Amino acid sequence: MDSHTALYPSRSPTNASSTAINPFIIISPTEDKDVETQSFRDSTQLIPSPKQRPPQWIPVVLEYWAISSMVLINLSLAVALEVGIYLSNKYNGFQVAQENIFDPIRPQLLLSFFPTLLVLPVAMLWREMEWSIRWLHPYVILSKGQAPAAQSLLMDYIALGPLWSTSKAARLKHWIVFASTVTGLSTFLFQPLAGSIFRLEGHPERSDYDARTVTQIGLLEDGQLNSLNAFVAAAGFTQAAAYNNLTDPPFIHKDWTAAQFSMPDWFTVNGSIILNTSGVRSNPNCAIPRVPPTLTTNEQQATLSATSSTENDCSVSVPFNPADSEEQFGLVSVPCDETPVDFRGVMFWFYRSEGTGGQAQAVFCKPTIQLLDVELTINVTTKDISNVRQLGDRLVPNTVTERLGGRAYNGVVFAPEGRSSVVRARADAIRSGIPGTIYRLAGLKEGGIDSVFRDTNGFLELTNEIYTRHLSVAGKSIYFTPVPRASTLPATLESTVSRLVLDNISGHILAFLLFAIAISGLVVHIKHRRLRRTLYLASPPGSMANVISMASRAGFGELLLPYDTEEVLRKKLDGLRFRLDGRTGAIVVDEAGMERVRSGMGGRSEGASLLGRDGDLEDKGEMYSSSRQARESATVLGEVYPPSVPYRTPYDVER
């Protein structure tokens, strides 16, 4: 049974007599052992020459003007980037708005998005150029002639993608494809580099500012002094600050009190004002007794005695009733000279009962003040003094030095004469409040109150801290008065502002890539233009219609079937050489190349055998006829059937 009968049992092929006259019947080579085949001839001679040759088609991105524009854009961006980096380093960045005008969009998103958006079109154009070179390269190989199937008809750099195309192009020594693909892949670095090139940094900036003075050195009026309002307010703040860990109030810094001046209300960012003004320095001058205090007790009364080491060995005794409380504290004036009570030194004392006895500590203080010219650095937002630099003594006459004669208010002990009961109550509150704050802070120390009593200097540090703050806060009210007329002080406004900075590393790398890709792309374009000098395409290749138009007259189409796998196609076309017909641009088998293939292989390749390219028939001088062509087709397709018999493929299910 023949193959046709096996596939179609209900039908039988036409008899042999019909074979001679039916052009659709091809005799199988297995049935005619004496049939010799002849080479396929392409039928490009049947293609009429156009009256006017169509213009040559090349991709837009491979035009000279397109490549020139891309190169100029790259070089311009590289130069602009380097200039920007230079200016950024020289001027510490570029000025930007200090407030986010695109709220709620974060600044970092803007700084990374827009640079990426700028380089994205550039990267896409270079990738388009690289894609076009990979797309055209099989046709460039065909235009040279003698092109193996593996590098022409079977080559598809587009399907491989840029990554695998790089390795394959290097293996086949297609250096133009390799160089252009590497250039295209390099553009993928544009996005991360452009996204990290800009950042916001805080930089100090100085500008001149005229500060309007609010207060000047001057002693508070007697009526306000005698009311003790300034002192009781200072004592209250000192206690609150100690318990709540508050910072110094505006224009006060530790033992310094400065004259007040106006702050710029338009200044919304962190910054400082530096200016020269007048200040008062309060020194508590505290010290422990010459010898530890002594404590004498009985059932009804106890006496704490201490001798000052700074008041000419002045001794002070404080009687108290130990039965009133296990913990007692207070302060007394040191009556060792004729100084008024308000200006005398004071002694802070502290007592704690322990078993049958008790523990006692004392600290002597003698406050003084200094009137100085100072350079202040004040935070604009918080009005806190961050730094005080002493310039010299204040030599301008003022009521503080004139009326006080260099003395300073102790701020805690006041003469009761001439004061109302309300004022005396304020004095008592101050007298008990300041030492009470010191004692309570001592209980918070590591080791508790016992460790402070056992330490000879245990209460000295705490007394210095609390008493200094009380004197400084009180000094803001009693040693400064409002200015009689407005005046200004020259000041320097120093602020930390956000500036747009270009990152050196990312910027230099991106500029180098832009420059290198521009030069590389230009060289690749020039080389590729020379390679495709012999290439003529009338329309973009790749569409099915274009493929049919270029290969339908090639003469080897009978070799290939729609269901051939890539491996089958490779085997069928192995050994053949192809070219583009110079007149029509059609794809044809290169006969000159085939001669070299046959001589080099010492016989016939599979593809040459299928095409019948022996040369024997040519030597015999046999005429090329339709029947001969049918026999040649039979070498490829085997037996075919008349139109009355349905054609079947390997994919059809047998019925």
XYZ file of C-alpha atoms in Angstrom:
655
model
C 0.000 0.000 0.000
C 1.421 3.420 -0.955
C 1.511 6.363 1.401
C -1.547 7.992 -0.115
C -3.665 4.884 0.289
C -2.615 4.632 3.921
C -3.678 8.203 4.645
C -6.815 8.232 2.525
C -8.214 4.698 2.214
C -11.443 5.876 0.619
C -9.593 7.540 -2.220
C -6.758 6.573 -4.460
C -4.303 8.800 -6.306
C -4.713 9.293 -9.984
C -3.109 6.797 -12.295
C 0.242 7.186 -13.862
C -1.177 8.314 -17.171
C -2.616 11.439 -15.600
C 0.689 12.241 -13.996
C 2.275 13.271 -17.256
C -0.358 15.877 -18.012
C -1.356 17.096 -14.531
C 1.125 19.703 -13.215
C -0.044 19.193 -9.636
C 1.123 15.567 -9.469
C 4.766 15.058 -8.536
C 6.313 11.638 -8.710
C 7.990 10.506 -5.553
C 11.733 9.970 -5.939
C 11.327 6.549 -4.361
C 9.252 5.432 -7.316
C 11.628 6.732 -9.972
C 15.190 5.827 -9.190
C 16.523 7.129 -12.484
C 15.240 10.707 -12.106
C 18.063 13.190 -11.587
C 17.349 16.585 -10.157
C 18.429 20.008 -11.229
C 19.099 23.248 -9.329
C 16.141 25.505 -8.460
C 16.203 28.744 -10.340
C 14.858 31.870 -8.670
C 12.239 33.685 -10.683
C 13.354 37.224 -9.914
C 13.663 37.792 -13.661
C 9.878 37.749 -13.723
C 9.740 40.752 -11.374
C 9.260 43.860 -13.523
C 11.562 46.776 -12.913
C 9.718 49.768 -11.426
C 9.414 52.855 -13.592
C 10.952 54.825 -10.745
C 12.996 53.246 -8.004
C 11.365 53.799 -4.565
C 13.432 55.765 -2.066
C 15.619 53.721 0.219
C 14.072 53.100 3.608
C 16.092 53.382 6.824
C 14.817 53.860 10.399
C 14.382 57.473 11.448
C 16.762 57.070 14.398
C 19.528 56.053 11.977
C 19.213 59.226 9.926
C 22.164 61.582 10.158
C 20.077 64.404 11.590
C 18.637 62.119 14.281
C 22.021 60.777 15.351
C 23.515 64.276 15.305
C 20.688 65.562 17.493
C 21.104 62.706 19.965
C 24.854 63.274 20.180
C 24.394 67.018 20.707
C 21.763 66.427 23.401
C 24.062 64.009 25.233
C 27.061 66.325 25.040
C 24.955 69.308 26.127
C 23.599 67.420 29.132
C 27.093 66.230 30.086
C 28.543 69.752 29.881
C 25.564 71.255 31.737
C 25.917 68.624 34.439
C 29.618 69.310 34.941
C 28.989 73.060 35.054
C 26.193 72.482 37.568
C 28.475 70.387 39.778
C 31.157 73.085 39.639
C 28.695 75.826 40.607
C 27.172 73.629 43.306
C 30.573 73.070 44.904
C 31.510 76.733 44.581
C 28.326 78.215 46.040
C 27.280 75.344 48.341
C 24.338 74.445 46.143
C 21.493 76.492 44.701
C 18.844 78.493 46.503
C 15.402 76.914 46.748
C 12.140 77.724 48.490
C 12.381 77.003 52.199
C 8.787 75.812 52.357
C 7.368 72.963 50.319
C 5.168 74.666 47.732
C 4.028 71.297 46.327
C 2.593 69.979 49.587
C 1.712 67.121 50.177
C 4.279 65.887 47.627
C 7.547 65.160 49.373
C 10.616 67.062 48.115
C 12.571 63.836 47.695
C 10.016 62.577 45.184
C 10.410 65.741 43.134
C 14.204 65.588 43.326
C 14.284 62.020 42.012
C 11.332 62.081 39.591
C 12.080 65.103 37.400
C 15.765 64.305 36.714
C 14.702 60.793 35.737
C 12.004 62.245 33.501
C 14.643 64.431 31.841
C 17.015 61.619 30.880
C 14.304 59.077 30.024
C 13.704 60.329 26.429
C 17.453 60.393 25.816
C 17.811 56.804 26.996
C 14.827 55.696 24.893
C 16.301 57.236 21.724
C 19.611 55.418 22.183
C 17.790 52.147 22.847
C 15.727 52.730 19.710
C 18.943 53.163 17.724
C 20.362 49.985 19.241
C 17.104 48.134 18.487
C 17.156 49.309 14.848
C 20.734 48.120 14.340
C 19.861 44.675 15.706
C 16.738 44.666 13.528
C 18.591 45.447 10.283
C 21.724 43.398 10.833
C 20.526 40.143 9.143
C 19.658 42.222 6.053
C 23.056 43.918 6.208
C 24.670 40.447 6.167
C 22.473 39.452 3.196
C 23.440 42.590 1.292
C 27.107 41.493 1.404
C 26.283 38.140 -0.264
C 27.387 34.598 0.584
C 25.487 34.878 3.871
C 25.060 31.646 5.854
C 21.520 30.920 6.961
C 22.535 31.012 10.633
C 23.609 34.649 10.276
C 20.881 35.832 7.943
C 17.577 33.988 7.492
C 17.716 32.282 10.889
C 19.198 35.218 12.793
C 16.740 37.191 14.963
C 18.519 39.607 17.302
C 15.196 41.205 18.223
C 13.796 37.977 19.670
C 17.016 37.399 21.604
C 16.735 40.726 23.372
C 19.631 43.045 24.178
C 21.216 40.896 26.894
C 21.555 37.655 24.910
C 22.251 39.594 21.725
C 25.434 40.923 23.319
C 26.883 37.473 23.920
C 25.770 36.130 20.530
C 27.125 39.149 18.655
C 30.484 38.733 20.396
C 30.535 35.032 19.505
C 29.733 35.740 15.838
C 32.061 38.778 15.792
C 29.248 41.120 14.850
C 31.050 43.986 16.575
C 28.660 46.687 15.406
C 25.750 44.863 17.031
C 27.863 44.218 20.119
C 28.919 47.867 20.470
C 25.433 49.277 19.873
C 23.835 46.800 22.307
C 26.356 47.632 25.038
C 25.663 51.316 24.379
C 21.933 50.729 24.715
C 22.335 48.687 27.885
C 24.453 51.463 29.412
C 21.477 53.817 29.237
C 19.729 51.731 31.910
C 22.127 53.401 34.378
C 20.634 56.810 33.585
C 17.624 56.327 35.857
C 19.356 55.390 39.164
C 22.086 57.977 38.617
C 19.681 60.778 37.708
C 17.435 59.864 40.636
C 20.288 60.256 43.134
C 22.028 63.311 41.723
C 20.022 65.987 43.582
C 19.589 66.342 47.321
C 18.719 69.032 49.852
C 21.372 70.014 52.370
C 21.344 72.542 55.176
C 23.990 75.222 54.784
C 24.702 78.269 56.974
C 23.824 81.580 55.416
C 24.576 85.039 56.769
C 22.784 88.321 56.137
C 22.686 91.738 57.795
C 19.811 92.614 60.084
C 18.945 95.692 62.138
C 17.688 94.578 65.542
C 15.466 97.017 67.419
C 16.409 97.350 71.089
C 13.680 96.725 73.665
C 15.486 97.066 77.023
C 18.724 98.550 78.282
C 20.702 98.335 81.508
C 18.910 100.295 84.224
C 17.701 99.691 87.763
C 14.043 98.968 88.389
C 12.129 101.697 90.179
C 11.990 101.532 93.971
C 8.248 101.008 94.108
C 8.438 97.921 91.921
C 11.514 96.685 93.737
C 9.863 96.919 97.140
C 6.839 94.917 95.937
C 9.159 91.917 95.427
C 7.134 90.876 92.375
C 10.265 90.375 90.267
C 11.891 88.202 92.937
C 8.875 86.036 93.705
C 8.282 85.466 89.973
C 11.926 84.456 89.537
C 11.670 82.066 92.493
C 8.510 80.510 91.066
C 10.092 79.950 87.645
C 13.235 78.520 89.240
C 11.210 75.974 91.184
C 9.111 75.028 88.140
C 12.196 74.709 85.926
C 13.913 72.449 88.460
C 10.928 70.135 88.835
C 9.987 70.063 85.122
C 13.463 70.221 83.573
C 12.766 73.502 81.762
C 15.370 75.451 79.820
C 16.370 79.031 80.503
C 13.843 81.694 79.459
C 14.576 84.041 76.508
C 17.644 86.277 76.810
C 18.982 84.274 79.756
C 21.838 81.789 79.559
C 23.071 80.246 82.795
C 24.567 83.189 84.747
C 24.087 85.677 81.884
C 21.168 88.051 81.360
C 21.118 90.080 78.125
C 19.260 93.174 77.010
C 16.213 92.304 74.945
C 15.765 93.202 71.279
C 13.221 92.422 68.586
C 13.322 89.234 66.535
C 12.358 89.034 62.841
C 8.813 87.693 62.681
C 9.201 86.816 58.991
C 11.946 84.342 59.743
C 10.380 80.878 59.657
C 13.424 78.610 59.549
C 15.940 77.740 62.211
C 18.571 80.400 62.533
C 20.493 82.609 64.920
C 21.146 86.293 65.413
C 24.638 87.423 66.319
C 24.990 90.930 67.717
C 26.848 93.003 70.298
C 24.824 94.211 73.251
C 25.037 94.693 77.011
C 24.657 91.944 79.569
C 24.668 91.314 83.291
C 26.528 88.396 84.769
C 25.255 87.183 88.157
C 27.818 85.342 90.270
C 26.472 83.584 93.404
C 30.002 82.993 94.774
C 28.903 80.005 96.839
C 31.291 78.019 99.037
C 31.138 75.454 101.821
C 31.991 76.466 105.423
C 35.592 76.571 106.558
C 34.866 73.516 108.686
C 31.840 71.219 108.608
C 28.888 72.729 110.449
C 28.268 71.673 114.048
C 24.925 70.566 115.375
C 23.957 70.826 119.039
C 20.626 69.372 120.045
C 18.444 68.889 123.096
C 14.859 67.915 123.579
C 13.476 71.341 122.814
C 15.957 73.005 120.477
C 18.808 72.377 118.050
C 21.409 74.824 116.780
C 23.349 74.599 113.507
C 26.566 76.609 113.516
C 28.900 77.262 110.575
C 31.821 79.565 109.824
C 32.101 81.249 106.448
C 35.303 80.888 104.499
C 34.623 84.052 102.454
C 33.043 86.457 104.965
C 36.109 87.076 107.146
C 35.523 83.945 109.184
C 32.039 85.127 110.049
C 30.122 82.569 112.099
C 26.389 82.026 111.774
C 24.091 80.062 114.085
C 20.592 78.909 113.188
C 18.265 77.698 115.989
C 15.390 75.353 115.070
C 13.153 72.767 116.719
C 14.107 69.238 115.549
C 10.723 67.957 116.676
C 8.958 69.982 113.997
C 10.151 67.716 111.175
C 12.769 65.115 110.432
C 13.846 67.169 107.386
C 14.296 70.929 107.663
C 15.985 73.603 105.535
C 16.144 77.357 105.136
C 18.403 80.345 104.668
C 19.539 83.308 106.741
C 21.502 86.460 106.033
C 25.102 86.687 107.146
C 25.226 89.725 109.509
C 28.973 90.268 109.457
C 29.051 93.863 108.121
C 26.948 96.988 107.871
C 25.628 96.089 104.401
C 21.825 96.379 104.075
C 20.009 93.094 104.439
C 18.944 93.045 100.780
C 22.622 92.984 99.676
C 24.164 90.782 102.337
C 25.520 87.323 101.844
C 23.295 84.386 102.787
C 23.718 80.915 104.233
C 21.655 77.951 103.010
C 21.298 75.265 105.671
C 19.909 71.714 105.529
C 19.085 69.281 108.361
C 18.000 65.651 108.507
C 17.456 63.616 111.670
C 19.203 60.279 111.883
C 18.629 57.993 114.850
C 19.527 59.804 118.064
C 21.363 62.573 116.223
C 21.137 64.306 112.896
C 22.982 65.411 109.762
C 23.591 69.037 108.795
C 25.077 70.854 105.803
C 25.514 74.548 104.985
C 26.519 76.661 101.962
C 27.556 80.332 102.077
C 26.831 82.616 99.083
C 27.744 86.242 98.406
C 26.166 87.384 95.082
C 27.882 89.908 92.808
C 27.119 91.232 89.337
C 29.184 92.330 86.334
C 27.957 94.719 83.660
C 29.664 93.809 80.389
C 29.574 94.296 76.651
C 28.998 90.884 75.095
C 28.497 89.184 71.758
C 25.344 87.105 71.854
C 24.226 84.269 69.640
C 20.481 83.785 70.049
C 18.209 81.259 68.376
C 15.560 83.148 66.417
C 12.807 80.604 66.974
C 13.237 79.756 70.673
C 15.035 82.987 71.681
C 17.472 80.884 73.687
C 21.016 82.194 74.056
C 23.357 79.569 72.668
C 26.622 81.413 73.221
C 27.926 84.453 75.091
C 31.328 85.948 74.384
C 32.637 88.628 76.715
C 33.949 91.742 74.947
C 34.766 94.051 77.882
C 33.401 95.981 80.851
C 30.358 98.156 80.355
C 31.759 101.700 80.687
C 28.622 103.629 79.732
C 27.112 105.296 82.842
C 23.889 103.680 84.075
C 21.638 103.692 87.119
C 22.686 100.214 88.226
C 26.278 101.162 88.911
C 25.334 104.610 90.167
C 22.740 103.506 92.712
C 24.064 100.130 93.759
C 27.744 100.968 93.775
C 28.755 97.522 92.585
C 26.526 95.671 95.040
C 24.005 93.012 94.019
C 20.649 91.980 95.428
C 20.793 88.607 97.106
C 17.198 88.094 95.934
C 16.178 85.863 98.854
C 16.419 87.937 102.068
C 14.665 91.286 102.397
C 14.388 93.852 105.177
C 10.883 93.689 106.695
C 10.733 97.385 107.541
C 8.202 99.372 105.564
C 6.682 96.347 103.842
C 3.128 95.181 104.103
C 2.093 91.760 105.299
C 1.483 90.699 101.688
C 5.015 91.661 100.711
C 6.395 89.948 103.801
C 4.485 86.805 102.799
C 6.168 86.987 99.391
C 9.536 87.277 101.105
C 8.756 84.212 103.226
C 7.733 82.258 100.121
C 11.041 83.106 98.450
C 13.041 82.304 101.578
C 11.501 78.855 101.879
C 11.051 78.086 98.181
C 14.664 78.301 96.967
C 16.255 76.104 99.700
C 13.277 73.744 99.482
C 13.945 73.246 95.756
C 17.605 72.505 96.460
C 16.710 69.933 99.129
C 14.166 68.137 96.939
C 16.615 67.912 94.018
C 19.182 66.429 96.410
C 16.724 63.624 97.153
C 16.628 62.780 93.433
C 20.362 62.255 93.218
C 21.779 58.779 92.707
C 22.221 57.284 96.163
C 19.462 59.427 97.654
C 19.617 62.223 100.208
C 22.018 60.259 102.441
C 24.748 60.350 99.797
C 24.396 64.140 99.469
C 24.691 64.685 103.254
C 27.722 62.406 103.480
C 29.457 64.338 100.692
C 31.108 67.525 101.975
C 30.334 69.291 98.684
C 27.011 67.515 98.214
C 24.820 70.624 98.421
C 27.315 73.049 96.877
C 26.709 72.103 93.251
C 22.920 72.102 93.604
C 22.946 75.443 95.432
C 25.114 77.015 92.753
C 22.790 75.783 89.995
C 19.467 76.780 91.571
C 20.622 80.056 93.101
C 22.324 81.166 89.869
C 19.144 80.609 87.880
C 17.106 82.543 90.444
C 19.512 85.504 90.317
C 19.650 85.509 86.491
C 15.870 85.390 86.055
C 15.383 88.097 88.697
C 18.128 90.189 87.073
C 16.175 90.317 83.792
C 13.535 92.392 85.598
C 15.548 94.417 88.130
C 18.682 95.329 86.120
C 17.005 96.199 82.785
C 14.458 98.869 81.917
C 12.583 99.711 78.691
C 14.427 101.995 76.277
C 13.067 105.568 76.244
C 13.292 105.813 72.449
C 13.657 103.254 69.712
C 17.138 102.462 68.452
C 18.684 99.705 66.403
C 21.672 97.453 66.744
C 23.576 96.042 63.769
C 23.203 92.275 63.762
C 24.081 89.317 61.610
C 21.346 86.854 60.779
C 22.842 83.389 60.480
C 20.466 80.686 59.357
C 20.629 77.115 58.186
C 18.787 77.053 54.892
C 18.055 74.201 52.548
C 20.018 74.364 49.310
C 19.848 72.160 46.248
C 23.149 70.296 45.985
C 24.419 68.090 43.154
C 26.071 64.882 44.278
C 29.613 64.761 42.926
C 29.908 60.996 42.478
C 26.536 60.445 40.779
C 26.945 63.605 38.721
C 30.411 62.780 37.394
C 29.425 59.200 36.544
C 26.282 60.349 34.729
C 28.202 63.040 32.829
C 30.839 60.490 31.817
C 28.152 58.062 30.628
C 26.412 60.773 28.612
C 29.696 61.735 26.968
C 30.840 58.141 26.368
C 27.477 57.062 24.927
C 27.443 60.083 22.610
C 30.893 59.253 21.209
C 30.212 55.513 21.088
C 26.855 56.031 19.384
C 28.379 58.353 16.798
C 31.158 55.879 15.960
C 28.672 52.994 15.759
C 26.438 55.013 13.443
C 29.308 55.907 11.095
C 30.500 52.287 10.957
C 26.978 50.971 10.470
C 26.289 53.446 7.678
C 29.315 52.089 5.820
C 28.147 48.516 6.392
C 24.699 49.143 4.953
C 25.905 50.954 1.817
C 24.911 47.941 -0.308
C 21.621 47.422 1.533
C 18.491 48.566 -0.253
C 15.096 48.228 1.407
C 11.963 49.805 -0.009
C 9.890 49.290 3.154
C 10.414 48.344 6.806
C 11.304 44.651 7.066
C 9.644 42.316 9.486
C 5.979 42.355 8.494
C 4.579 39.181 6.950
C 3.787 40.982 3.705
C 7.333 42.281 3.470
C 8.808 38.834 4.119
C 6.619 37.309 1.401
C 7.523 40.056 -1.057
C 11.248 39.509 -0.503
C 11.298 35.691 -0.451
C 8.408 34.544 -2.667
C 10.619 34.413 -5.809
C 13.677 33.064 -4.024
C 13.383 29.539 -5.449
C 13.990 27.696 -2.196
C 10.581 28.196 -0.560
C 9.612 24.579 -1.296
C 12.221 23.523 1.232
C 10.329 25.079 4.130
C 7.015 24.087 5.646
C 4.859 26.114 8.081
C 5.240 23.533 10.835
C 9.004 23.160 10.631
C 10.704 23.669 13.952
C 13.723 25.905 14.287
C 15.996 22.880 14.320
C 14.394 21.520 11.136
C 14.726 24.886 9.439
C 18.386 25.031 10.406
C 19.049 21.558 8.962
C 17.213 22.304 5.727
C 19.083 25.541 5.146
C 22.449 24.251 6.309
C 25.153 24.786 3.717
C 23.213 27.296 1.641
C 24.392 30.855 1.080
C 22.033 33.749 0.481
C 22.133 37.293 -0.774
C 19.866 40.150 -1.775
C 19.248 40.460 -5.482
C 20.887 43.652 -6.671
C 18.067 44.619 -9.056
C 14.981 43.753 -7.048
C 16.160 43.411 -3.454
C 14.672 39.909 -3.220
C 16.282 37.197 -1.112
C 17.909 34.563 -3.355
C 20.383 31.712 -3.038
C 23.911 32.900 -3.764
C 25.170 30.549 -6.539
C 28.773 31.748 -6.182
C 28.667 30.976 -2.542
C 27.205 27.554 -3.234
C 30.098 26.664 -5.522
C 32.506 27.397 -2.712
C 30.392 25.448 -0.260
C 30.364 22.368 -2.519
C 34.070 22.515 -3.168
C 34.801 23.061 0.490
C 32.526 20.278 1.684
C 33.714 17.790 -0.912
C 30.144 16.856 -1.708
C 26.563 18.063 -1.296
C 25.120 19.573 1.825
C 21.659 18.641 2.939
C 20.162 21.867 1.645
C 22.080 21.652 -1.637
C 20.958 18.082 -2.098
C 17.357 19.007 -1.502
C 17.622 21.772 -4.040
C 19.311 19.418 -6.495
C 22.428 21.551 -6.865
C 24.723 18.818 -8.242
C 25.845 20.435 -11.398
C 25.577 17.038 -13.131
C 22.488 17.993 -15.054
C 24.058 21.198 -16.171
C 26.966 19.233 -17.549
C 24.530 16.993 -19.399
C 22.900 20.061 -20.913
C 19.367 18.927 -20.150
C 16.618 21.463 -20.702
C 14.788 22.882 -17.720
C 11.102 22.009 -18.087
C 7.978 21.994 -15.980
C 8.144 18.230 -15.645
C 11.738 18.525 -14.477
C 10.654 21.151 -11.994
C 7.983 18.783 -10.735
C 10.587 16.100 -10.180
C 12.772 18.618 -8.313
C 9.844 19.479 -6.084
C 9.335 15.811 -5.452
C 12.772 15.640 -3.876
C 11.503 18.025 -1.256
C 7.857 17.212 -0.820
C 7.669 13.629 -1.906
C 4.258 12.630 -3.393
C 1.546 15.285 -3.747
C -2.067 14.870 -4.714
C -4.463 16.251 -7.271
C -6.924 19.009 -6.309
C -9.718 16.475 -5.878
C -7.922 14.904 -2.922
C -7.868 17.022 0.292
C -4.371 17.953 1.385
C -3.429 16.755 4.838
C -0.739 17.970 7.207
C 0.881 16.180 10.131
C -1.427 18.203 12.416
C -4.649 16.795 10.905
C -6.411 14.018 12.808
C -6.869 10.894 10.751
C -10.513 10.163 10.039
